[in-house]
PDB file of C-alpha atoms in Angstrom:
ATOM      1  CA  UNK A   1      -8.897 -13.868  22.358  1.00 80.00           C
ATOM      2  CA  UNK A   2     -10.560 -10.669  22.347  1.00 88.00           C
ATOM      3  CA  UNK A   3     -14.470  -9.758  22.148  1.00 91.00           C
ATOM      4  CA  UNK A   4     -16.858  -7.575  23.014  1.00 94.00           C
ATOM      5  CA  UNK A   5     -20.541  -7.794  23.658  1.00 95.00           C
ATOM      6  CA  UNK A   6     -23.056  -5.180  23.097  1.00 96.00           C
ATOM      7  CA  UNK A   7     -26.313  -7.518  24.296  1.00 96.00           C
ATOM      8  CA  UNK A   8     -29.052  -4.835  22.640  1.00 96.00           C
ATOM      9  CA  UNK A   9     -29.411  -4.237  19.185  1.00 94.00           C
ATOM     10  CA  UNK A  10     -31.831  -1.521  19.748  1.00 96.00           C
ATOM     11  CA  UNK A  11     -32.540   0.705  22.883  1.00 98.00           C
ATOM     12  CA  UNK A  12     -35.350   3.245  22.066  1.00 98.00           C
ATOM     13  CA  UNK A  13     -35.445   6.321  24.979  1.00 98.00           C
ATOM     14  CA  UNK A  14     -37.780   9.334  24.795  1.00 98.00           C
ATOM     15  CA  UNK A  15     -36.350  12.767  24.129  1.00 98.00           C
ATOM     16  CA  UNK A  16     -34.621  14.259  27.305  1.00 98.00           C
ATOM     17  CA  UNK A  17     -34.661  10.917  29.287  1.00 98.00           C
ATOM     18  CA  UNK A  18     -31.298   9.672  30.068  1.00 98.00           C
ATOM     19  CA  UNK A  19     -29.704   6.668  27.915  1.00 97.00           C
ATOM     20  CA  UNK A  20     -27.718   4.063  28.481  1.00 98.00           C
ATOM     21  CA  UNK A  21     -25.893   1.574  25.823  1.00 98.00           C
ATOM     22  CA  UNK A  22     -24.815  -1.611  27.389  1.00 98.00           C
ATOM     23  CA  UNK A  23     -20.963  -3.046  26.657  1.00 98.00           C
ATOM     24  CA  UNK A  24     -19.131  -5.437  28.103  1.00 97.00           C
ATOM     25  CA  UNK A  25     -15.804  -7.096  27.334  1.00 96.00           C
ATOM     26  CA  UNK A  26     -13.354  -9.516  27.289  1.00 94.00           C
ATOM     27  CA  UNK A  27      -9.409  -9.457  27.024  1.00 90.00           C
ATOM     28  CA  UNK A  28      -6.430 -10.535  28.412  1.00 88.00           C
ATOM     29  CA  UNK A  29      -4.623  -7.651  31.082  1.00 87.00           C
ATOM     30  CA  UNK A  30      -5.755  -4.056  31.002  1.00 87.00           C
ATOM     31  CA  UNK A  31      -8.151  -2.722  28.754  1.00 89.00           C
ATOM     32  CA  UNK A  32      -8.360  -0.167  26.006  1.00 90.00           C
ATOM     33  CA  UNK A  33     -11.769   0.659  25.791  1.00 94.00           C
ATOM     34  CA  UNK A  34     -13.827   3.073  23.264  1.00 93.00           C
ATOM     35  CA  UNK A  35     -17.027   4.197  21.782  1.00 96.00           C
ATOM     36  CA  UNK A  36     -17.531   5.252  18.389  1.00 94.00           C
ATOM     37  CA  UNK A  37     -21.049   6.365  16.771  1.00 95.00           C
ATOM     38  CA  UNK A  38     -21.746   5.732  13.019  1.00 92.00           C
ATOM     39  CA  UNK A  39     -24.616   7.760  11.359  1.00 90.00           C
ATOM     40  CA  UNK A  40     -26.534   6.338   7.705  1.00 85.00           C
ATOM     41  CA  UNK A  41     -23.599   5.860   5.235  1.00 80.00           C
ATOM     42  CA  UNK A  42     -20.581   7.500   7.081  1.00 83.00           C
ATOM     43  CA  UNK A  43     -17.649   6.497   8.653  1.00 84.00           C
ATOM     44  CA  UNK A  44     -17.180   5.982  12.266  1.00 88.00           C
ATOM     45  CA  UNK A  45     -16.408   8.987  14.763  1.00 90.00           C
ATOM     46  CA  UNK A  46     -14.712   8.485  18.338  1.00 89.00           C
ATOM     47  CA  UNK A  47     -16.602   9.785  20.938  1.00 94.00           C
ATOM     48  CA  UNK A  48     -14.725   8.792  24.329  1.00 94.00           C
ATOM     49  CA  UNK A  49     -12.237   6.084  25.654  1.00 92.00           C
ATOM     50  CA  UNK A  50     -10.723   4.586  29.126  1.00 93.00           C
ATOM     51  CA  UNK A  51      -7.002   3.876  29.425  1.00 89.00           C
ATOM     52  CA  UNK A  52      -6.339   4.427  32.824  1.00 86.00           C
ATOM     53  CA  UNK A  53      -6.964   6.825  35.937  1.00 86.00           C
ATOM     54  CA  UNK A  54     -10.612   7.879  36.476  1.00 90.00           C
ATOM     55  CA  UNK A  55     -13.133   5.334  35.900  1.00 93.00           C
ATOM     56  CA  UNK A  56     -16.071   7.769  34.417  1.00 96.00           C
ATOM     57  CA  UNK A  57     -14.939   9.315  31.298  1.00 96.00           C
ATOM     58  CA  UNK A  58     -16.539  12.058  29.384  1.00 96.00           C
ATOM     59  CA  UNK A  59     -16.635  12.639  26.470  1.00 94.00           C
ATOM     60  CA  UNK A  60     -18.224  14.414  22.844  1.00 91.00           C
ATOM     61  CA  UNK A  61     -21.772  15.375  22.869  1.00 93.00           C
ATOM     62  CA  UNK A  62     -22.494  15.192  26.362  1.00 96.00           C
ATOM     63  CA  UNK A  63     -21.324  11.422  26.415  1.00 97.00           C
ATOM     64  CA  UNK A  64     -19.888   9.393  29.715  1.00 97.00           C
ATOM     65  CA  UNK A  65     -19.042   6.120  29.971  1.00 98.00           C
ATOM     66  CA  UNK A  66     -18.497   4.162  33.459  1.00 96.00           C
ATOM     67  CA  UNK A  67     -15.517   1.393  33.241  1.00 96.00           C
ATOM     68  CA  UNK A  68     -16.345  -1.329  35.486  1.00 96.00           C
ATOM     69  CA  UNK A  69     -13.555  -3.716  36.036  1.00 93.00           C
ATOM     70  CA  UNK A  70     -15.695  -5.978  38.584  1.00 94.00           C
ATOM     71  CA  UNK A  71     -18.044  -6.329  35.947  1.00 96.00           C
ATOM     72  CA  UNK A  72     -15.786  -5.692  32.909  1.00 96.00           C
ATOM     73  CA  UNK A  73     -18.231  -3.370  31.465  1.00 97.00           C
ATOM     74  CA  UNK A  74     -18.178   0.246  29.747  1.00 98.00           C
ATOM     75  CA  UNK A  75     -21.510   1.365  29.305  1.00 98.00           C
ATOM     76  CA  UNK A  76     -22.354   4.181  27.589  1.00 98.00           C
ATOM     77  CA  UNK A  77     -24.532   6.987  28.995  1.00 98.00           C
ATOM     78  CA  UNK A  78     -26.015  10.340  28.629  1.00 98.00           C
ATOM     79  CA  UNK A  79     -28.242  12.226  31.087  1.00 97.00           C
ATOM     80  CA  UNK A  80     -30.364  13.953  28.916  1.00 97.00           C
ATOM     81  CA  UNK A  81     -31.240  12.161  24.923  1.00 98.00           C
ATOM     82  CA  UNK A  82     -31.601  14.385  21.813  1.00 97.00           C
ATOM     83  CA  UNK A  83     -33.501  13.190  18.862  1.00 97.00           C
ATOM     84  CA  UNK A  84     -29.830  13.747  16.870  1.00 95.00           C
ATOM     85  CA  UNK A  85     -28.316  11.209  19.167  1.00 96.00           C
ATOM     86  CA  UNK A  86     -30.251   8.485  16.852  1.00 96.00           C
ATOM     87  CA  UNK A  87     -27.433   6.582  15.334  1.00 96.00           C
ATOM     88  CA  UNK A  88     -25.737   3.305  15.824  1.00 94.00           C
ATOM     89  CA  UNK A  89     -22.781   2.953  18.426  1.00 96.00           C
ATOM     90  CA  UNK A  90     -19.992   0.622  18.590  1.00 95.00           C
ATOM     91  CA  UNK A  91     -18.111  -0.521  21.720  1.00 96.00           C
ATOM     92  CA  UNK A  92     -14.265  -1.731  20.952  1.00 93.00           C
ATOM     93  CA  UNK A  93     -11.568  -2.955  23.143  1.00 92.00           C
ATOM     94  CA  UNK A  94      -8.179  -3.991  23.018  1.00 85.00           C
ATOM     95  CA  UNK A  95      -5.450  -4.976  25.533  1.00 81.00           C
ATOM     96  CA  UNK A  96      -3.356  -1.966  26.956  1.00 76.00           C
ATOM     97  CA  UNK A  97      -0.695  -3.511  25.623  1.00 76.00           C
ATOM     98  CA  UNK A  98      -1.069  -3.756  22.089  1.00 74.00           C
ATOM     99  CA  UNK A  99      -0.136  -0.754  20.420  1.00 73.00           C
ATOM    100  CA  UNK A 100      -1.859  -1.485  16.902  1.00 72.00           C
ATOM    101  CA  UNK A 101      -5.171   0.036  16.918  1.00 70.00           C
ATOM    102  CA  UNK A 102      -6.080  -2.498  13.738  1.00 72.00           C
ATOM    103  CA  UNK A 103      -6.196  -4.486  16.497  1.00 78.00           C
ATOM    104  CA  UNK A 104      -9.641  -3.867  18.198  1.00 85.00           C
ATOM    105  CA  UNK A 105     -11.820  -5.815  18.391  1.00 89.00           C
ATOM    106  CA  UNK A 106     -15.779  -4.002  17.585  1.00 91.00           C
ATOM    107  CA  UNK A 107     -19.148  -5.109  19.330  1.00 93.00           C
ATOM    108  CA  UNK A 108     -22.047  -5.398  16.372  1.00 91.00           C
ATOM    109  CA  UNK A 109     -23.219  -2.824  17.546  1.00 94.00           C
ATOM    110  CA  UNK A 110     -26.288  -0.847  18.921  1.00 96.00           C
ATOM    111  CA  UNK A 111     -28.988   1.272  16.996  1.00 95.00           C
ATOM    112  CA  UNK A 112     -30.317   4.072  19.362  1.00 97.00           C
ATOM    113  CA  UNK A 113     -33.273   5.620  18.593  1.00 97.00           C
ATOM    114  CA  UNK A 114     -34.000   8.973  20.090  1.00 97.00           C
ATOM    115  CA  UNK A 115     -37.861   9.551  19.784  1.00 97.00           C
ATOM    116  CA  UNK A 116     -39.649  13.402  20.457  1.00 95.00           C
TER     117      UNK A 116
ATOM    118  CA  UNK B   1      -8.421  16.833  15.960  1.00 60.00           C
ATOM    119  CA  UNK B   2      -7.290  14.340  13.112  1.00 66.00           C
ATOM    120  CA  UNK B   3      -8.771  13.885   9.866  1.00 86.00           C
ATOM    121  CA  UNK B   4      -9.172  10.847   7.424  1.00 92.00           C
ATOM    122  CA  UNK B   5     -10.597  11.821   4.148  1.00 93.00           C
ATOM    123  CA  UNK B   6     -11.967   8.590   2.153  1.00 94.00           C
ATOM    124  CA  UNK B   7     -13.136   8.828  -1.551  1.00 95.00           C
ATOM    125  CA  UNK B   8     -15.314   8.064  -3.007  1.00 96.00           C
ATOM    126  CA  UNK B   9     -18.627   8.181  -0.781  1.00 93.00           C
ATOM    127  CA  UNK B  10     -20.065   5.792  -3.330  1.00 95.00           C
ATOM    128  CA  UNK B  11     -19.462   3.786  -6.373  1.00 97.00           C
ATOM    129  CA  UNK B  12     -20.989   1.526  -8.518  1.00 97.00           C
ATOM    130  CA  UNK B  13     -19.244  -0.234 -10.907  1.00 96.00           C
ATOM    131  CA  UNK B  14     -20.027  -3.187 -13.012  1.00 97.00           C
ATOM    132  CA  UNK B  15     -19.200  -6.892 -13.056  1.00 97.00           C
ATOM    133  CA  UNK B  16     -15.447  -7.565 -13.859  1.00 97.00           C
ATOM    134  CA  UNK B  17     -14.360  -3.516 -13.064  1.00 97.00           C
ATOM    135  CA  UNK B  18     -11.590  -2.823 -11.264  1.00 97.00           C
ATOM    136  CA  UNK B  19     -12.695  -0.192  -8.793  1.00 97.00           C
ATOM    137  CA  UNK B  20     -10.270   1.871  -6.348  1.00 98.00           C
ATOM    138  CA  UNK B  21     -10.717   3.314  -3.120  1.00 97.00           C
ATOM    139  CA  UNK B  22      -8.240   6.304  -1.843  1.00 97.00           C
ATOM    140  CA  UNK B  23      -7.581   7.212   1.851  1.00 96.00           C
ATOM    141  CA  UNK B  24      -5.971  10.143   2.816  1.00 95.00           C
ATOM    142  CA  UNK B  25      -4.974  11.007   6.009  1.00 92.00           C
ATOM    143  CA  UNK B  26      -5.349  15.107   6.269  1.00 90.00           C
ATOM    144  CA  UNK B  27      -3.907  16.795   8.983  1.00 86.00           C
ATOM    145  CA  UNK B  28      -0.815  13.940  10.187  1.00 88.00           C
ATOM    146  CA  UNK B  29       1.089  11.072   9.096  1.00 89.00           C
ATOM    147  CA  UNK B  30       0.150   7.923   9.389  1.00 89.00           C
ATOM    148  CA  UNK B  31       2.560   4.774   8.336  1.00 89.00           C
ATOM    149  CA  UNK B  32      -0.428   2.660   8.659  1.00 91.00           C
ATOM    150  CA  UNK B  33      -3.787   2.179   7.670  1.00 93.00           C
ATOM    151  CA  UNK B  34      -6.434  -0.198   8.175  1.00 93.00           C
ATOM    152  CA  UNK B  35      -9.199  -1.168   5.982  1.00 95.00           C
ATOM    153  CA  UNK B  36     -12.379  -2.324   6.855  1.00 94.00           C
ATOM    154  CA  UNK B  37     -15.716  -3.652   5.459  1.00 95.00           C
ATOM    155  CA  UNK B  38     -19.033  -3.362   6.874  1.00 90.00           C
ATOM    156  CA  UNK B  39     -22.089  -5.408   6.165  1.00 83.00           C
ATOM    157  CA  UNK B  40     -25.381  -3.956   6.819  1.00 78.00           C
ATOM    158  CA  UNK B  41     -26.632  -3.602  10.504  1.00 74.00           C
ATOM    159  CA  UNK B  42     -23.179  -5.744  11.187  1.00 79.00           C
ATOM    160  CA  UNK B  43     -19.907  -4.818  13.238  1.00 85.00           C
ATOM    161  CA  UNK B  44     -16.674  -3.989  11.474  1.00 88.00           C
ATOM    162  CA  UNK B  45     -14.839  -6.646  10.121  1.00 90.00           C
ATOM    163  CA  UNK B  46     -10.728  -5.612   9.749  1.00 91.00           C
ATOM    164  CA  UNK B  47      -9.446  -6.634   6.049  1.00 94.00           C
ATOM    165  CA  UNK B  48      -6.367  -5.914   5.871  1.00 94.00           C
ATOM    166  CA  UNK B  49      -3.316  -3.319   7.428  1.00 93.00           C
ATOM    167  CA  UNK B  50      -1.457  -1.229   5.009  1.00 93.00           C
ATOM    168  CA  UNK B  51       2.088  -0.324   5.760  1.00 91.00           C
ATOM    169  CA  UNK B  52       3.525   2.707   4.007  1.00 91.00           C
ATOM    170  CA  UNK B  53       6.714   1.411   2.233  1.00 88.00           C
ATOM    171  CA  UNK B  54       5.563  -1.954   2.655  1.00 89.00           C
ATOM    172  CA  UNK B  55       3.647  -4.785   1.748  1.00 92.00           C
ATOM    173  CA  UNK B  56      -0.220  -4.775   3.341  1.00 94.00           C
ATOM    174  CA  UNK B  57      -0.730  -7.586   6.192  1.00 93.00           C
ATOM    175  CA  UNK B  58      -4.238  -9.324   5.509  1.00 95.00           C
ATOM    176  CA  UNK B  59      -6.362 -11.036   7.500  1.00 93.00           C
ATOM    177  CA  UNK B  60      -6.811 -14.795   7.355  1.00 93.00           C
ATOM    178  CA  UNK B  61      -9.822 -15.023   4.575  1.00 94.00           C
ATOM    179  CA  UNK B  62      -9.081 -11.927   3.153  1.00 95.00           C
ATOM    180  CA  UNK B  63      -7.488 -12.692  -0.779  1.00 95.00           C
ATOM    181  CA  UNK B  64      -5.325 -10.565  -1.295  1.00 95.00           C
ATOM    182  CA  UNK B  65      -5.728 -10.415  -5.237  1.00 95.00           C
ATOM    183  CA  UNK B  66      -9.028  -9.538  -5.242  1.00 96.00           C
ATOM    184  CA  UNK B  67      -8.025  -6.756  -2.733  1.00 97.00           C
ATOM    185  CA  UNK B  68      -4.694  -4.738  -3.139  1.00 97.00           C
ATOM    186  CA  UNK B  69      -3.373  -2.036  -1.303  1.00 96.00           C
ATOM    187  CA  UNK B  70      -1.470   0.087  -2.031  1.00 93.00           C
ATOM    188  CA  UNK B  71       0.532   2.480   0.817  1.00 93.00           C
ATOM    189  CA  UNK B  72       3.118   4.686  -1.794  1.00 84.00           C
ATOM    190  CA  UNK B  73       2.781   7.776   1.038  1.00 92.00           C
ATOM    191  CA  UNK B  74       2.573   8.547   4.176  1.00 92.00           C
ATOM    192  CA  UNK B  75      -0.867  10.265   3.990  1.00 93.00           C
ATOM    193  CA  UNK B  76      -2.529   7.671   1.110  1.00 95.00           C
ATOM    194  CA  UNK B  77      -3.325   4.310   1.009  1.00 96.00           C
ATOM    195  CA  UNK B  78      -5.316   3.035  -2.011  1.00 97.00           C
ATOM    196  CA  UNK B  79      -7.664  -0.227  -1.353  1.00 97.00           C
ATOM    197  CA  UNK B  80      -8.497  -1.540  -5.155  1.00 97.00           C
ATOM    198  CA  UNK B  81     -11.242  -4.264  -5.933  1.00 97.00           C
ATOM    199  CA  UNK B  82     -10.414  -6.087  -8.764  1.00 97.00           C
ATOM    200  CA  UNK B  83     -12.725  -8.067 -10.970  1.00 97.00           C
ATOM    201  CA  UNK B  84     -15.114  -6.699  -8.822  1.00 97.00           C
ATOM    202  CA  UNK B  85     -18.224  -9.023  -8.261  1.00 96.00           C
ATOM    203  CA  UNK B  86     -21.597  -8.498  -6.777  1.00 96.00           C
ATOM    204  CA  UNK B  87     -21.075 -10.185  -3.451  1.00 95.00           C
ATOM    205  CA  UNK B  88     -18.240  -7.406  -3.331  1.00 96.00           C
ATOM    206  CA  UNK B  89     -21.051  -5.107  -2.748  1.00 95.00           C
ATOM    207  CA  UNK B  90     -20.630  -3.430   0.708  1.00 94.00           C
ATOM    208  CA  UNK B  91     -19.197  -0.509   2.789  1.00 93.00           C
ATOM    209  CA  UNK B  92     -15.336  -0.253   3.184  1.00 95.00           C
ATOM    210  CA  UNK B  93     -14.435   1.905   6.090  1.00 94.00           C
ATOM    211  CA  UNK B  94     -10.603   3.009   6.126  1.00 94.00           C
ATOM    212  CA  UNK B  95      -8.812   4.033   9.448  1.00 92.00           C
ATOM    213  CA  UNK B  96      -5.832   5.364  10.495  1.00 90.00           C
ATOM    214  CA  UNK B  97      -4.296   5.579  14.043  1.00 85.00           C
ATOM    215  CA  UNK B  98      -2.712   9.617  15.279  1.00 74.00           C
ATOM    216  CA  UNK B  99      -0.988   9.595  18.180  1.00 68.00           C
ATOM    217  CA  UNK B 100      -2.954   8.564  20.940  1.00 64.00           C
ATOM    218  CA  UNK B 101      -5.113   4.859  21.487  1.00 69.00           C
ATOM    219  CA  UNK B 102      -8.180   5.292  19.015  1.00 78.00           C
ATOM    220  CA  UNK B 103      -8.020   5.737  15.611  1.00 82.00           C
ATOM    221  CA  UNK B 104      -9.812   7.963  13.323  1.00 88.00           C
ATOM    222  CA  UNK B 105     -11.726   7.488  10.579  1.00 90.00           C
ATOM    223  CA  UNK B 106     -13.147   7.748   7.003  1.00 92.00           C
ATOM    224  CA  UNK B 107     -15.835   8.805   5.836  1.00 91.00           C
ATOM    225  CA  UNK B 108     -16.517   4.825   3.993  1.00 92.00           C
ATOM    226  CA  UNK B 109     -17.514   4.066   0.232  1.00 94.00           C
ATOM    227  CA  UNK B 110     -20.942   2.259  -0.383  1.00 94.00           C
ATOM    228  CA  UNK B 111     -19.843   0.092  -3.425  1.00 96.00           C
ATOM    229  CA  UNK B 112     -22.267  -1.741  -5.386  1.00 96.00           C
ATOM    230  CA  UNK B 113     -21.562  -3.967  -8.273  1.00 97.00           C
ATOM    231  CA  UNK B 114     -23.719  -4.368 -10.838  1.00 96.00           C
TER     232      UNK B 114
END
């Protein structure tokens, strides 16, 4: 089986510090792995993901995130905070080989707080 | 990039309604859908899969009386709580996969039953 593990619920940075959101993962073979961020009452929005080829990947908002395979992680970072990035973010994973996206499997979850 | 338009943003209904939930998928196709509920400050917990043309795959727990889906298009799946309850109270999240690995989606309905 699948899962994910997001160990913080909350990670509180100071405006223009960098951030980092914590995931790591299990599944069997290669990983999909992606980030979503959910804002108060709204659906979730993709902001990167890792299939294959570089391990950093950038993406929306000024977003990276660094897949580890050592360490099966894919933590989420960003150089530089802004108070908007205040949301809560998701981590998901499935195996490369499962072409059903229903099938991912979420973390619970991480509430960032951005403070001025 | 893709779209998923969910309505409605909220609802609230009372005990015994039949409430339904529409998700469109804008800008692409999409033969199938997942639906979602979320409780608060909790992760996403996958209901069910709707397959245009076809009947909806649930997940084990999920009753599929109490939630039908519907998939009559290629761009709308319908999600309808029947004899809606308050412990139905919560935020469904549709999704719908375009193309590449992640999928995209709505914008999720708040219901609460009163």
């Amino acid at each position: 089986a699948q899962s994910v593990a997001q160990p913080e619920d909350q990670v509180n940075v100071a405006e223009g510090n960098p951030l980092t959101v914590k995931c790591t993962y299990s599944v069997s073979g290669n990983p999909y792995l992606f980030w979503y961020v959910q804002y108060p009452n709204r659906g979730l929005q993709f902001l990167l993901k890792y299939i294959t080829g570089d391990n950093l990947v950038k993406g929306s908002y000024g977003f990276e995130a660094e897949f580890n395979k050592s360490q099966t992680s894919f933590h989420l970072k960003k150089p530089s905070a802004l108070v908007s990035d205040s949301a809560l973010y998701f981590c998901a994973v499935r195996a490369l080989r499962d072409t059903n996206a229903g099938k991912s499997t979420f973390g619970d979850g991480t509430t960032l707080t951005v403070k001025p | 990039g893709a779209v998923v338009s969910q309505h409605p943003s909220r609802v609230i209904c009372k005990s015994g309604t039949s409430v339904k939930i529409e998700c469109r998928s804008l800008d692409f196709q999409a033969t199938t859908m997942f639906w979602y509920r979320q409780f608060p400050k909790q992760s996403l917990m996958l209901m069910a899969t709707s397959n245009e043309g076809s009947k909806a795959t649930y997940e084990q727990g999920v009753e599929k009386d109490k939630f039908l889906i519907n998939h009559a298009s290629l761009t709308l799946s319908t999600l309808t709580v029947t004899s809606a309850h308050p412990e139905d109270s919560s935020f469904y999240i549709c999704s719908a996969p375009q193309g590449g690995a992640e999928a995209f989606f709505g914008q999720g309905t708040r219901l609460t039953v009163v």
